[in-house]
PDB file of C-alpha atoms in Angstrom:
ATOM      1  CA  MET A   1     -14.355  -3.147  24.913  1.00 47.00           C
ATOM      2  CA  SER A   2     -13.648  -5.436  27.844  1.00 46.00           C
ATOM      3  CA  ALA A   3     -10.811  -7.938  27.920  1.00 46.00           C
ATOM      4  CA  ARG A   4     -13.382 -10.697  27.623  1.00 50.00           C
ATOM      5  CA  GLN A   5     -14.876  -9.184  24.454  1.00 55.00           C
ATOM      6  CA  ASP A   6     -11.546  -8.538  22.738  1.00 55.00           C
ATOM      7  CA  GLY A   7     -10.038 -11.944  23.402  1.00 58.00           C
ATOM      8  CA  GLY A   8      -8.218 -11.392  26.684  1.00 60.00           C
ATOM      9  CA  ALA A   9      -5.749  -9.060  28.328  1.00 58.00           C
ATOM     10  CA  ASP A  10      -2.867 -10.110  26.085  1.00 63.00           C
ATOM     11  CA  ALA A  11      -4.711  -9.257  22.848  1.00 59.00           C
ATOM     12  CA  ALA A  12      -2.561  -6.141  22.378  1.00 64.00           C
ATOM     13  CA  GLN A  13       0.545  -8.356  22.258  1.00 73.00           C
ATOM     14  CA  ARG A  14      -0.751 -10.482  19.373  1.00 69.00           C
ATOM     15  CA  PRO A  15       0.164  -9.694  15.768  1.00 76.00           C
ATOM     16  CA  GLU A  16      -2.558  -8.047  13.660  1.00 88.00           C
ATOM     17  CA  ARG A  17      -5.129 -10.530  12.471  1.00 89.00           C
ATOM     18  CA  LYS A  18      -8.477 -10.491  10.795  1.00 85.00           C
ATOM     19  CA  GLU A  19     -11.309 -11.220  13.217  1.00 82.00           C
ATOM     20  CA  VAL A  20     -14.749 -12.399  12.187  1.00 77.00           C
ATOM     21  CA  VAL A  21     -17.649 -12.045  14.622  1.00 83.00           C
ATOM     22  CA  GLN A  22     -20.511 -14.482  14.148  1.00 83.00           C
ATOM     23  CA  ARG A  23     -23.603 -12.640  12.989  1.00 92.00           C
ATOM     24  CA  GLY A  24     -26.648 -12.978  10.816  1.00 95.00           C
ATOM     25  CA  LEU A  25     -27.090 -11.402   7.404  1.00 95.00           C
ATOM     26  CA  TRP A  26     -27.507  -7.700   6.729  1.00 95.00           C
ATOM     27  CA  PHE A  27     -30.485  -6.797   4.527  1.00 96.00           C
ATOM     28  CA  GLU A  28     -28.207  -6.453   1.482  1.00 96.00           C
ATOM     29  CA  GLU A  29     -26.845  -9.977   1.924  1.00 96.00           C
ATOM     30  CA  TYR A  30     -30.180 -11.774   1.556  1.00 97.00           C
ATOM     31  CA  GLU A  31     -30.745 -13.216  -1.907  1.00 97.00           C
ATOM     32  CA  VAL A  32     -34.314 -13.909  -3.007  1.00 98.00           C
ATOM     33  CA  GLY A  33     -34.632 -17.560  -4.010  1.00 97.00           C
ATOM     34  CA  THR A  34     -31.636 -18.726  -1.996  1.00 97.00           C
ATOM     35  CA  ALA A  35     -32.104 -21.655   0.382  1.00 98.00           C
ATOM     36  CA  TYR A  36     -30.076 -21.420   3.581  1.00 97.00           C
ATOM     37  CA  LEU A  37     -29.471 -24.831   5.190  1.00 98.00           C
ATOM     38  CA  HIS A  38     -29.064 -24.693   8.966  1.00 97.00           C
ATOM     39  CA  ARG A  39     -26.865 -27.339  10.560  1.00 96.00           C
ATOM     40  CA  PRO A  40     -26.561 -29.149  12.834  1.00 97.00           C
ATOM     41  CA  GLY A  41     -30.091 -30.402  13.329  1.00 98.00           C
ATOM     42  CA  ARG A  42     -31.709 -30.772  16.746  1.00 98.00           C
ATOM     43  CA  THR A  43     -32.866 -34.099  18.174  1.00 98.00           C
ATOM     44  CA  MET A  44     -36.108 -33.543  20.056  1.00 98.00           C
ATOM     45  CA  THR A  45     -36.265 -35.210  23.469  1.00 97.00           C
ATOM     46  CA  GLU A  46     -38.929 -36.137  25.979  1.00 95.00           C
ATOM     47  CA  ALA A  47     -37.366 -33.647  28.416  1.00 96.00           C
ATOM     48  CA  ASP A  48     -37.675 -30.852  25.815  1.00 96.00           C
ATOM     49  CA  ASN A  49     -41.321 -31.712  25.294  1.00 95.00           C
ATOM     50  CA  VAL A  50     -42.298 -31.907  28.965  1.00 95.00           C
ATOM     51  CA  LEU A  51     -40.409 -28.729  29.873  1.00 96.00           C
ATOM     52  CA  PHE A  52     -41.769 -26.646  26.983  1.00 96.00           C
ATOM     53  CA  THR A  53     -45.300 -28.003  27.368  1.00 94.00           C
ATOM     54  CA  THR A  54     -45.476 -27.306  31.097  1.00 95.00           C
ATOM     55  CA  LEU A  55     -43.769 -23.892  30.822  1.00 96.00           C
ATOM     56  CA  THR A  56     -46.378 -22.810  28.274  1.00 96.00           C
ATOM     57  CA  MET A  57     -49.321 -24.243  30.254  1.00 96.00           C
ATOM     58  CA  ASN A  58     -50.369 -26.575  27.433  1.00 94.00           C
ATOM     59  CA  THR A  59     -51.890 -29.502  29.301  1.00 90.00           C
ATOM     60  CA  GLN A  60     -52.736 -31.507  26.181  1.00 93.00           C
ATOM     61  CA  ALA A  61     -52.465 -35.176  27.156  1.00 93.00           C
ATOM     62  CA  LEU A  62     -50.934 -36.048  23.772  1.00 92.00           C
ATOM     63  CA  HIS A  63     -47.804 -34.240  24.982  1.00 92.00           C
ATOM     64  CA  LEU A  64     -47.721 -35.273  28.643  1.00 92.00           C
ATOM     65  CA  ASP A  65     -49.587 -38.509  29.389  1.00 93.00           C
ATOM     66  CA  ALA A  66     -47.797 -41.586  28.005  1.00 92.00           C
ATOM     67  CA  ALA A  67     -50.489 -44.038  29.136  1.00 93.00           C
ATOM     68  CA  TRP A  68     -53.315 -41.992  27.626  1.00 92.00           C
ATOM     69  CA  ALA A  69     -51.392 -41.366  24.393  1.00 91.00           C
ATOM     70  CA  ALA A  70     -50.670 -45.099  24.067  1.00 91.00           C
ATOM     71  CA  GLU A  71     -54.424 -45.759  23.863  1.00 91.00           C
ATOM     72  CA  GLN A  72     -55.148 -43.166  21.182  1.00 89.00           C
ATOM     73  CA  PRO A  73     -55.560 -44.276  17.565  1.00 87.00           C
ATOM     74  CA  GLY A  74     -53.579 -42.630  14.802  1.00 81.00           C
ATOM     75  CA  PHE A  75     -50.373 -41.705  16.645  1.00 76.00           C
ATOM     76  CA  GLY A  76     -48.680 -45.074  17.001  1.00 79.00           C
ATOM     77  CA  GLY A  77     -49.106 -44.953  20.766  1.00 84.00           C
ATOM     78  CA  GLU A  78     -46.505 -42.212  21.161  1.00 89.00           C
ATOM     79  CA  ARG A  79     -46.684 -38.737  22.619  1.00 92.00           C
ATOM     80  CA  LEU A  80     -46.309 -35.923  20.122  1.00 94.00           C
ATOM     81  CA  MET A  81     -43.847 -33.084  20.450  1.00 97.00           C
ATOM     82  CA  ASN A  82     -45.626 -29.814  21.173  1.00 97.00           C
ATOM     83  CA  SER A  83     -46.038 -28.127  17.786  1.00 97.00           C
ATOM     84  CA  MET A  84     -45.115 -24.723  19.223  1.00 97.00           C
ATOM     85  CA  HIS A  85     -41.826 -26.244  20.410  1.00 98.00           C
ATOM     86  CA  THR A  86     -41.277 -27.532  16.880  1.00 98.00           C
ATOM     87  CA  LEU A  87     -41.976 -24.067  15.426  1.00 98.00           C
ATOM     88  CA  SER A  88     -39.741 -22.345  17.986  1.00 98.00           C
ATOM     89  CA  THR A  89     -36.901 -24.767  17.317  1.00 98.00           C
ATOM     90  CA  LEU A  90     -37.345 -24.440  13.551  1.00 98.00           C
ATOM     91  CA  VAL A  91     -36.902 -20.674  13.767  1.00 98.00           C
ATOM     92  CA  GLY A  92     -34.189 -20.988  16.417  1.00 98.00           C
ATOM     93  CA  LEU A  93     -32.075 -23.200  14.164  1.00 98.00           C
ATOM     94  CA  SER A  94     -31.901 -20.313  11.659  1.00 97.00           C
ATOM     95  CA  VAL A  95     -30.761 -17.586  14.065  1.00 97.00           C
ATOM     96  CA  ALA A  96     -26.970 -17.980  13.973  1.00 95.00           C
ATOM     97  CA  GLN A  97     -26.885 -18.033  10.173  1.00 96.00           C
ATOM     98  CA  LEU A  98     -29.558 -15.437   9.367  1.00 97.00           C
ATOM     99  CA  THR A  99     -30.589 -13.032  12.119  1.00 97.00           C
ATOM    100  CA  GLN A 100     -28.075 -13.047  14.994  1.00 96.00           C
ATOM    101  CA  GLY A 101     -27.527  -9.364  15.794  1.00 95.00           C
ATOM    102  CA  THR A 102     -29.079  -8.116  12.544  1.00 96.00           C
ATOM    103  CA  ILE A 103     -32.823  -8.497  13.117  1.00 97.00           C
ATOM    104  CA  VAL A 104     -34.858  -5.593  14.469  1.00 97.00           C
ATOM    105  CA  ALA A 105     -38.204  -7.379  14.821  1.00 97.00           C
ATOM    106  CA  ASN A 106     -40.364 -10.309  13.838  1.00 97.00           C
ATOM    107  CA  LEU A 107     -43.280  -8.714  11.993  1.00 98.00           C
ATOM    108  CA  GLY A 108     -45.438 -11.813  11.859  1.00 98.00           C
ATOM    109  CA  PHE A 109     -45.926 -15.424  10.893  1.00 98.00           C
ATOM    110  CA  SER A 110     -48.315 -16.844   8.293  1.00 98.00           C
ATOM    111  CA  GLU A 111     -48.948 -20.124   6.530  1.00 98.00           C
ATOM    112  CA  VAL A 112     -47.880 -22.142   9.585  1.00 99.00           C
ATOM    113  CA  SER A 113     -48.444 -25.870   9.088  1.00 99.00           C
ATOM    114  CA  PHE A 114     -47.365 -29.180  10.588  1.00 98.00           C
ATOM    115  CA  PRO A 115     -47.890 -31.825   7.867  1.00 98.00           C
ATOM    116  CA  LYS A 116     -46.461 -34.696   9.953  1.00 96.00           C
ATOM    117  CA  PRO A 117     -46.020 -35.140  13.700  1.00 95.00           C
ATOM    118  CA  VAL A 118     -42.667 -34.877  15.453  1.00 97.00           C
ATOM    119  CA  LEU A 119     -42.037 -37.583  18.054  1.00 95.00           C
ATOM    120  CA  HIS A 120     -39.514 -37.958  20.862  1.00 95.00           C
ATOM    121  CA  GLY A 121     -36.184 -38.892  19.289  1.00 97.00           C
ATOM    122  CA  ASP A 122     -36.871 -37.295  15.906  1.00 98.00           C
ATOM    123  CA  THR A 123     -34.202 -34.919  14.612  1.00 99.00           C
ATOM    124  CA  LEU A 124     -35.366 -31.616  13.148  1.00 99.00           C
ATOM    125  CA  TYR A 125     -33.370 -30.147  10.257  1.00 99.00           C
ATOM    126  CA  ALA A 126     -34.145 -26.607   9.153  1.00 98.00           C
ATOM    127  CA  GLU A 127     -33.828 -24.722   5.913  1.00 98.00           C
ATOM    128  CA  THR A 128     -34.952 -21.224   5.078  1.00 98.00           C
ATOM    129  CA  VAL A 129     -35.744 -19.744   1.688  1.00 98.00           C
ATOM    130  CA  CYS A 130     -35.687 -15.977   1.224  1.00 98.00           C
ATOM    131  CA  THR A 131     -38.868 -15.369  -0.795  1.00 98.00           C
ATOM    132  CA  ASP A 132     -38.959 -11.562  -0.868  1.00 98.00           C
ATOM    133  CA  LYS A 133     -37.183  -8.458   0.355  1.00 98.00           C
ATOM    134  CA  ARG A 134     -37.774  -4.742   0.104  1.00 98.00           C
ATOM    135  CA  GLU A 135     -36.471  -1.599   1.734  1.00 97.00           C
ATOM    136  CA  SER A 136     -38.605  -0.249   4.568  1.00 96.00           C
ATOM    137  CA  LYS A 137     -40.585   2.832   3.539  1.00 96.00           C
ATOM    138  CA  SER A 138     -40.835   4.136   7.093  1.00 96.00           C
ATOM    139  CA  ARG A 139     -37.536   3.037   8.657  1.00 94.00           C
ATOM    140  CA  PRO A 140     -34.403   4.170   6.836  1.00 92.00           C
ATOM    141  CA  GLY A 141     -31.508   1.797   7.323  1.00 94.00           C
ATOM    142  CA  GLU A 142     -33.766  -1.243   7.527  1.00 97.00           C
ATOM    143  CA  GLY A 143     -35.565  -3.604   5.183  1.00 97.00           C
ATOM    144  CA  ILE A 144     -38.321  -6.202   5.267  1.00 98.00           C
ATOM    145  CA  VAL A 145     -37.268  -9.760   4.463  1.00 98.00           C
ATOM    146  CA  THR A 146     -39.773 -12.584   3.972  1.00 99.00           C
ATOM    147  CA  LEU A 147     -38.498 -16.023   4.917  1.00 99.00           C
ATOM    148  CA  GLU A 148     -40.048 -19.448   4.455  1.00 99.00           C
ATOM    149  CA  HIS A 149     -38.826 -21.827   7.162  1.00 99.00           C
ATOM    150  CA  ILE A 150     -39.077 -25.546   6.382  1.00 99.00           C
ATOM    151  CA  GLY A 151     -38.456 -28.293   8.936  1.00 99.00           C
ATOM    152  CA  ARG A 152     -37.694 -31.871   7.968  1.00 99.00           C
ATOM    153  CA  ASN A 153     -37.229 -34.937  10.126  1.00 99.00           C
ATOM    154  CA  GLN A 154     -34.339 -37.385   9.831  1.00 98.00           C
ATOM    155  CA  HIS A 155     -36.191 -39.157   6.995  1.00 98.00           C
ATOM    156  CA  GLY A 156     -36.514 -35.961   4.933  1.00 98.00           C
ATOM    157  CA  ASP A 157     -40.262 -35.625   5.585  1.00 99.00           C
ATOM    158  CA  ILE A 158     -41.554 -32.068   5.962  1.00 99.00           C
ATOM    159  CA  VAL A 159     -42.849 -31.744   9.529  1.00 99.00           C
ATOM    160  CA  ALA A 160     -43.226 -27.963   9.790  1.00 99.00           C
ATOM    161  CA  ARG A 161     -43.438 -24.927   7.569  1.00 99.00           C
ATOM    162  CA  ALA A 162     -43.928 -21.233   8.305  1.00 99.00           C
ATOM    163  CA  VAL A 163     -43.606 -17.937   6.472  1.00 99.00           C
ATOM    164  CA  ARG A 164     -42.097 -15.134   8.548  1.00 98.00           C
ATOM    165  CA  LYS A 165     -41.714 -11.430   7.828  1.00 98.00           C
ATOM    166  CA  THR A 166     -38.743  -9.792   9.535  1.00 98.00           C
ATOM    167  CA  LEU A 167     -37.386  -6.276   9.856  1.00 98.00           C
ATOM    168  CA  VAL A 168     -33.623  -6.449   9.279  1.00 98.00           C
ATOM    169  CA  ARG A 169     -30.862  -3.866   9.578  1.00 97.00           C
ATOM    170  CA  LYS A 170     -28.952  -2.714   6.545  1.00 96.00           C
ATOM    171  CA  ARG A 171     -25.186  -2.952   6.644  1.00 93.00           C
ATOM    172  CA  PRO A 172     -23.844  -0.182   8.899  1.00 90.00           C
ATOM    173  CA  ALA A 173     -21.652   2.467   7.294  1.00 84.00           C
ATOM    174  CA  GLY A 174     -18.040   1.399   7.508  1.00 77.00           C
ATOM    175  CA  GLU A 175     -18.877  -2.297   7.912  1.00 76.00           C
ATOM    176  CA  GLY A 176     -16.889  -4.157   5.257  1.00 67.00           C
ATOM    177  CA  THR A 177     -18.199  -6.982   3.163  1.00 62.00           C
ATOM    178  CA  ALA A 178     -17.299 -10.533   4.103  1.00 54.00           C
TER     179      ALA A 178
END
């Protein structure tokens, strides 16, 4: 372990202490039916929208062209946040709490929906419900966890929802419980 990883060169001179490394949940720690609330939220900006939209080659005028969007009925004259940015941010908000260092793979998304638009300046708040989990039949030491991600804006309106299946590591031998 490098000095940077263990807290610096003088770490050996410190008294013994308990150290907790930020990580997601091991398979055994997921509880079906539990809602995990991810905070803080993320305020979506025009810069986020333009950068993500152009990086992903989505030239939809509703994301990029303020003058054109202002003339369109049904959107209040505002540009919409790219829905794939909303989905990516929704999942990203869950990483530190659920999957940081414990996920093996995303197995797929289903039931993706965007019931209300997200606009520049809206804040996205994420929550995740564990809806199912089972041990992997083909990969010992891992399990499949099904998660429902729900995104709400600052008014509490649901703006995004997605079901995601993940392959998650089981707790390594010798790893204590929290």
